[in-house]
Coordinates of C-alpha atoms in Angstrom, one line a residue:
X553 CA -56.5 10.2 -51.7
X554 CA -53.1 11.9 -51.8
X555 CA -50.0 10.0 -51.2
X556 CA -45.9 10.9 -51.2
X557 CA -43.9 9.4 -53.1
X558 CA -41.4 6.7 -51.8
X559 CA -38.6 9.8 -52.7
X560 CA -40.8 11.9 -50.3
X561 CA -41.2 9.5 -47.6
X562 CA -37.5 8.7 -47.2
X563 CA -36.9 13.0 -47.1
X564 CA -39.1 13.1 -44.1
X565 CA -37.8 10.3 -42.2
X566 CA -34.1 11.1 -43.2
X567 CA -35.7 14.8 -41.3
X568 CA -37.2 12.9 -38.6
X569 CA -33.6 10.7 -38.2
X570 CA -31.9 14.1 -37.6
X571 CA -34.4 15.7 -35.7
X572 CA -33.7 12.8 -33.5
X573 CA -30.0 12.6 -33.8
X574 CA -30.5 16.7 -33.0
X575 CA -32.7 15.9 -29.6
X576 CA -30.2 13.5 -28.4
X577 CA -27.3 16.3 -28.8
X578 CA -29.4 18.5 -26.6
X579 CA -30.9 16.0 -24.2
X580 CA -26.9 15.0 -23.7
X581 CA -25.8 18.7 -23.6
X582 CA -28.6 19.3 -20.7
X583 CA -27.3 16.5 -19.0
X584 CA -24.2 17.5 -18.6
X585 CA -25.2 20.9 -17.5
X586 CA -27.2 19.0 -14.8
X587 CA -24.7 16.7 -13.4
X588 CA -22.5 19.6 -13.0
X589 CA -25.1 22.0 -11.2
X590 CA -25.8 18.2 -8.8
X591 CA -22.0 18.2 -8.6
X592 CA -21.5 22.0 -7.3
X593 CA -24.7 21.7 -5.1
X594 CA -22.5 18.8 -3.6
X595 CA -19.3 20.5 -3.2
X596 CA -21.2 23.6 -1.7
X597 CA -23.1 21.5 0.7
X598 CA -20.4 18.7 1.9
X599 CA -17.0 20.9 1.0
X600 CA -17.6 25.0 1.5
X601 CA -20.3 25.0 4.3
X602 CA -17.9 22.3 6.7
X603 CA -15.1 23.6 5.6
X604 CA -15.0 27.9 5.9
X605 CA -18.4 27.5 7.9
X606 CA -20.3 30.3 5.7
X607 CA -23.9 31.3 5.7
X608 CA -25.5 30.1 2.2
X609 CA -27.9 33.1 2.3
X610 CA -25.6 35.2 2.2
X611 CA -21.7 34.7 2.0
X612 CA -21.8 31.8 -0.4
X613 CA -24.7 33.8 -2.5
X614 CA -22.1 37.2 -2.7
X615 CA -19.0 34.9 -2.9
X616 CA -20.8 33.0 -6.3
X617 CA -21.5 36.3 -7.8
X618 CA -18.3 36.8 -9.4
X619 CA -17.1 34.8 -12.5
X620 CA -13.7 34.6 -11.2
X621 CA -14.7 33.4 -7.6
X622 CA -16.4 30.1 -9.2
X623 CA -13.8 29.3 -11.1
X624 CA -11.6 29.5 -7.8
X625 CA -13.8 27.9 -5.6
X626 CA -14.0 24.8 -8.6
X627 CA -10.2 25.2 -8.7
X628 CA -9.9 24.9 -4.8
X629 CA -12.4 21.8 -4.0
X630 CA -10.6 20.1 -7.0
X631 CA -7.7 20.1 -5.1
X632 CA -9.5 19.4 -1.9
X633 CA -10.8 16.1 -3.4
X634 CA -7.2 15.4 -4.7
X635 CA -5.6 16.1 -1.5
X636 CA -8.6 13.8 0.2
X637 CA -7.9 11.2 -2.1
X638 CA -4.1 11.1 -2.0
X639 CA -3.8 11.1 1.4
X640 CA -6.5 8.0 1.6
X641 CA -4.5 6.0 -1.1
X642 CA -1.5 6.4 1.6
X643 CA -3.3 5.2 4.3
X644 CA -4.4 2.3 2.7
X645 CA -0.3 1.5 1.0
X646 CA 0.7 2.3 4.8
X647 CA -1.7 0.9 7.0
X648 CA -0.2 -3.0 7.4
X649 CA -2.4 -5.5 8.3
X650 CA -3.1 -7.3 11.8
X651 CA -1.0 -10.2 10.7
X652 CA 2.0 -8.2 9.6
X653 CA 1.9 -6.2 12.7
X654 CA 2.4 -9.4 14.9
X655 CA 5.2 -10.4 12.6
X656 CA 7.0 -6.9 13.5
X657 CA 5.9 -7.0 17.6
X658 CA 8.4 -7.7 19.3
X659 CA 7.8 -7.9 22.8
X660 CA 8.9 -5.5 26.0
X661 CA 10.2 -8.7 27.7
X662 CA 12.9 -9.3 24.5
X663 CA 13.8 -6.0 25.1
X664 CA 15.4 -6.5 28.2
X665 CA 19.0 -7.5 28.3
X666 CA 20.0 -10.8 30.4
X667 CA 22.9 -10.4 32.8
X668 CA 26.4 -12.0 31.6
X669 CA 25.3 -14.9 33.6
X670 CA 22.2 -15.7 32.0
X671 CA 23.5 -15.6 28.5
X672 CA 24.2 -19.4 27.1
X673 CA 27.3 -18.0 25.9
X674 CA 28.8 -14.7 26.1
X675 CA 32.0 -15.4 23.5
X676 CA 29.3 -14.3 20.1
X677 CA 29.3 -11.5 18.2
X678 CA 26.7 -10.1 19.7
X679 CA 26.9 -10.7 23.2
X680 CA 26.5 -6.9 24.9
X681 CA 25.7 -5.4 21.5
X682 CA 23.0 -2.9 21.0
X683 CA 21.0 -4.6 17.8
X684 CA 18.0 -3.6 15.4
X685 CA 16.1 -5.5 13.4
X686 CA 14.4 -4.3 10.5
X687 CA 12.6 -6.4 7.7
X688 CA 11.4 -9.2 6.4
X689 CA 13.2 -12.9 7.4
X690 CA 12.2 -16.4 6.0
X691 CA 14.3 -17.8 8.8
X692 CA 11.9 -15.9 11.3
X693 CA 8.7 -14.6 10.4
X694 CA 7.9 -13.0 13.8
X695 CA 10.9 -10.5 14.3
X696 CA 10.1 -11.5 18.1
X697 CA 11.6 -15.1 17.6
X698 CA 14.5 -13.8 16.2
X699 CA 14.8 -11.1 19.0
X700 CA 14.7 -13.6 22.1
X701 CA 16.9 -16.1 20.3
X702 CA 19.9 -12.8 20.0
X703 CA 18.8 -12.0 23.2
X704 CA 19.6 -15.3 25.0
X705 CA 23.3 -15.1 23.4
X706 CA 23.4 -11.4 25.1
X707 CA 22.1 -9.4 22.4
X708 CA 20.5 -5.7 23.7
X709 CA 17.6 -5.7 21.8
X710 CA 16.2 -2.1 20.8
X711 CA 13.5 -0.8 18.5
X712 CA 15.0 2.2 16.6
X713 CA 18.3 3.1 15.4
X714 CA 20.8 5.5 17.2
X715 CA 24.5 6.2 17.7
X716 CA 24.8 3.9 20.1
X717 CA 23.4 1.1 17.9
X718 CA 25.7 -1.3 17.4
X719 CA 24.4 -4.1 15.0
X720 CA 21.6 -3.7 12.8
X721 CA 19.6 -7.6 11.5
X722 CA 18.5 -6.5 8.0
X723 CA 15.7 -8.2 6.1
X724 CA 13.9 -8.5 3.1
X725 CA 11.9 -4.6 2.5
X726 CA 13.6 -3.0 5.2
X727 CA 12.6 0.8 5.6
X728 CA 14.5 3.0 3.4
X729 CA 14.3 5.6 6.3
X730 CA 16.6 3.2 8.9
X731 CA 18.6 2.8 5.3
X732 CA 19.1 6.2 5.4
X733 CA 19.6 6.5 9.2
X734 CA 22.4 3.5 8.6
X735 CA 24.3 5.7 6.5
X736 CA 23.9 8.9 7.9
X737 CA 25.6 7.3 11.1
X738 CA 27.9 5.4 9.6
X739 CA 29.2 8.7 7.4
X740 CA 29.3 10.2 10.9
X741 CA 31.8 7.6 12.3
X742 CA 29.7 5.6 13.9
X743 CA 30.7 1.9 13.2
X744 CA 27.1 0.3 12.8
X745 CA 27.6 -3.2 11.0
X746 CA 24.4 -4.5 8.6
X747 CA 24.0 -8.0 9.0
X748 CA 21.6 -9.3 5.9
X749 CA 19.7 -13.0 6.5
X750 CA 22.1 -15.2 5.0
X751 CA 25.1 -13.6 7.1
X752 CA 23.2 -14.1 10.2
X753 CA 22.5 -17.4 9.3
X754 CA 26.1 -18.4 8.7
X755 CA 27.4 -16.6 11.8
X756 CA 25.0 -18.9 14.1
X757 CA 26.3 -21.7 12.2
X758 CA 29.5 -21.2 13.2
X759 CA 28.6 -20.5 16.7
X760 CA 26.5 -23.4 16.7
X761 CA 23.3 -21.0 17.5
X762 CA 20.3 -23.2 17.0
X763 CA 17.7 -22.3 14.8
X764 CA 14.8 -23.9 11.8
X765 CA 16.5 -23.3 8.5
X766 CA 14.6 -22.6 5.7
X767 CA 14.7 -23.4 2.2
X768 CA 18.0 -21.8 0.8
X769 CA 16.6 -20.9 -2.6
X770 CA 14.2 -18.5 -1.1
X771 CA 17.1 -15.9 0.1
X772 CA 17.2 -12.8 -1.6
X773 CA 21.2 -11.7 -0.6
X774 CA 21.1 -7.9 -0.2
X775 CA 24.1 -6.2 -1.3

């Protein structure tokens, strides 16, 4: 009975161990190739058919002919997917909560002036003043709070701001688009004064305009 010697035996299975290492290179390789004819039957099906409605008989068959057109149409649903992808990462950054939209409601009834009869007291700052708030308050969570409180000193409580807006209540991560709208005005000649939390604070101090004061080490003092 013939048999190798142990020199021989670890030849053939140093051959078998690259054979091997060979048929995992290829099985990978294939794969690959796979996934990315799965991937393109997906784009066709989900992105090309919804999106320029064509017949896949015919148009797409003619279309995919050319070298040039694949790499286009790859190109092109690429940046479809981006595009999709982007614009759902801003939806989720933008789209606030049901919470934080109750803290920013503020209701159609504070957004009717009282007559100069109704208001406890009509010598204030901002007694017949046109006044937006914007932000974040530790004062007043609920911008609404803080809007019927102005409003029963004879505040005119309004939503966006204009040329005719007198005061604006600025809180923590106001908008930087009424930021911009501030200065635009105010580089117009319109006289719109910011108020941030701690100045409104101290101004119904001195008026004696009752409110809960929070802690004082959790301002932030914007310049």
């Amino acid at each position: 009975m013939n048999t190798k010697s142990p020199s021989g035996w670890w030849r053939i299975v140093a051959l078998l161990h690259q054979a091997g290492g060979l048929f995992c290179c290829v099985a990978q390789e294939l794969l690959r190739h796979v996934n990315l004819f799965l991937y393109l039957c997906w784009v066709i099906k989900y992105t090309l058919m919804e999106i320029n409605n064509l017949i896949i008989d015919e148009d797409l068959i003619g279309y995919l002919s050319s070298k040039e057109n694949i790499n286009t149409f790859i190109n092109f649903c690429i940046r479809e997917r981006q595009s999709v992808e982007i614009k759902m990462s801003m939806k989720r950054v933008r789209t606030p909560s049901i919470a934080e939209l109750e803290k920013r409601h503020i209701a159609s009834d504070t957004l009717k002036p009282l007559s100069v009869d109704e208001v406890d007291n009509p010598n204030t700052p901002f007694c017949g003043k046109k006044i937006v708030i914007t932000g974040q308050f530790d004062a007043f969570p609920k911008r609404d709070v803080l809007g019927k409180l102005l409003r029963l000193y004879g505040a005119d409580i309004n939503t966006a701001i204009s040329k005719h807006t007198n005061i604006v209540i600025m809180g923590n991560a106001a908008g930087p688009k009424k930021k911009e709208k501030i200065k635009d005005l105010q580089g117009q000649g319109f006289p719109i004064e910011v108020f941030n939390e701690f100045q409104l604070l101290k101004t119904f101090d001195e008026y004696n305009i009752p409110y809960e004061k929070p802690n004082e080490d959790d301002f932030v003092i914007l310049e």
